[in-house]
Amino acid sequence: MKNKTSLPPQEGEARPSRCPDNSAFKQQKLPAWKPQLTIESVLSSFFLVGGFCLSVGVCLILSAKSVREIQIDYSDKCSDCSKLRESSSNWNKECHCSVNFMLKEDILGDVFMYYGLQNFYQNHRRYVISRSDGQLLGRNVNIQKSYCAPFTTYRNGTPMAPCGAIANSMFNDTIDLFYNINSSVIQVPLLKTGNSWWTDKNVKFRNPKSYNLSSAFAGTARPPYWQKPIYLLDEEDERNNGYVNDDFIIWMRVSAFATFRNLYRRVRRIRQFADGLPAGNYTFRISYNFPVTKFKGRKHVILSTVVWSGGSNPFLGIAYVVTGTAATLTGFVITAIHLKLRKKKTYFQK
């Protein structure tokens, strides 16, 4: 069969037009505004941006410096427990240690307790994706098809709940704070709920639907490094168990850096601690469960207040100051160049 070819238009036939429609949009006749950059507008923009960033940066730095914070490294002070945890065969043995410290001044306002880890890399790609979001939403999913491997099932086929490397490595030290006054010891009341993000607690994490949690997680087993099943993380508050446990939710939000801190508790402002933590002698009593020796890590406990700009991290304020300084210096450089060129132009005109 011969190929059909288009025939040229016969004489007298109109050729199809390839021109765009005669509309304002296609003919580029829409009204437009083109800024006329003058030296006055450019310099004023640089100096305004520089002044704004400098003022905001100084305010942020001063605000960060007003945060009261005390940080205690208990890696060496709990060395005996650390040696015990080096062997995985001692996973079921309890080990406790105490760390004494003194507050020279009152810490007024809301006081937050953090645990800090150093040299613990949570930003490895395989670690970050090692979770099952469907499982954390309480759905009946096949975790074998997730990225949880090798923390998916045991050899006998029992699935892990929760699965994945992030959940398996969850921080599980127990830290209590005691106030020593007049030869008596008072335990500081701490709040273990209300510490996670609202979106995490109410949107991203859900427990399986059942008349109780133990039956909801029937047929599953805890991760290898855990001491308790997921439905017994908080034996004092049934609402703080399972996938909606605050400590678990906070741990599942991985950090971008090797040194980080996570919110652990908040001081409950009642009785002697209604205004915060009074000055005096305190003791951290720690149930040591989280080993850090093998990866040369360190562990800290941090007591800190917060201000309108957040915690004691001055990074944002420094970034604003650097940006403001760069914009201001650029404005002065442009001013100098403009004056130099204007002087040459005046000279040649004469």
Coordinates of N, CA and C in Angstrom, one line a residue, residues 26 30 80 89 102 174 183 188 220 230 268 271 273 337 344:
K26 N -2.6 36.2 24.3 CA -1.7 35.5 23.3 C -0.8 36.5 22.5
L30 N -1.4 42.3 27.6 CA -1.9 42.5 29.0 C -1.2 43.6 29.7
D80 N 29.5 1.8 86.0 CA 29.2 0.4 86.4 C 28.1 -0.2 85.6
S89 N 23.5 -10.2 77.1 CA 23.0 -11.2 78.0 C 22.4 -10.7 79.3
M102 N 23.7 20.6 92.3 CA 23.1 21.7 93.1 C 22.7 22.9 92.2
T174 N 15.2 5.3 82.6 CA 14.1 5.9 83.4 C 14.8 6.9 84.4
S183 N 17.4 17.3 105.3 CA 17.6 15.9 105.6 C 16.4 15.0 105.1
V188 N 10.4 15.1 92.9 CA 9.8 16.2 92.1 C 8.7 15.6 91.1
T220 N 1.6 -10.6 68.6 CA 2.8 -9.9 68.3 C 3.7 -9.9 69.4
I230 N 4.6 -3.2 73.9 CA 4.2 -1.9 73.6 C 3.0 -1.5 74.4
R268 N 5.9 19.3 87.1 CA 4.5 19.7 87.5 C 4.5 20.8 88.6
R271 N 2.8 22.4 94.9 CA 3.4 22.4 96.2 C 4.7 23.2 96.2
F273 N 7.0 23.3 94.2 CA 7.5 23.5 92.8 C 6.4 24.3 92.0
I337 N 30.3 52.6 45.3 CA 30.5 52.5 43.9 C 29.7 53.6 43.1
K344 N 33.1 60.5 38.6 CA 33.8 60.4 37.3 C 32.9 61.0 36.2

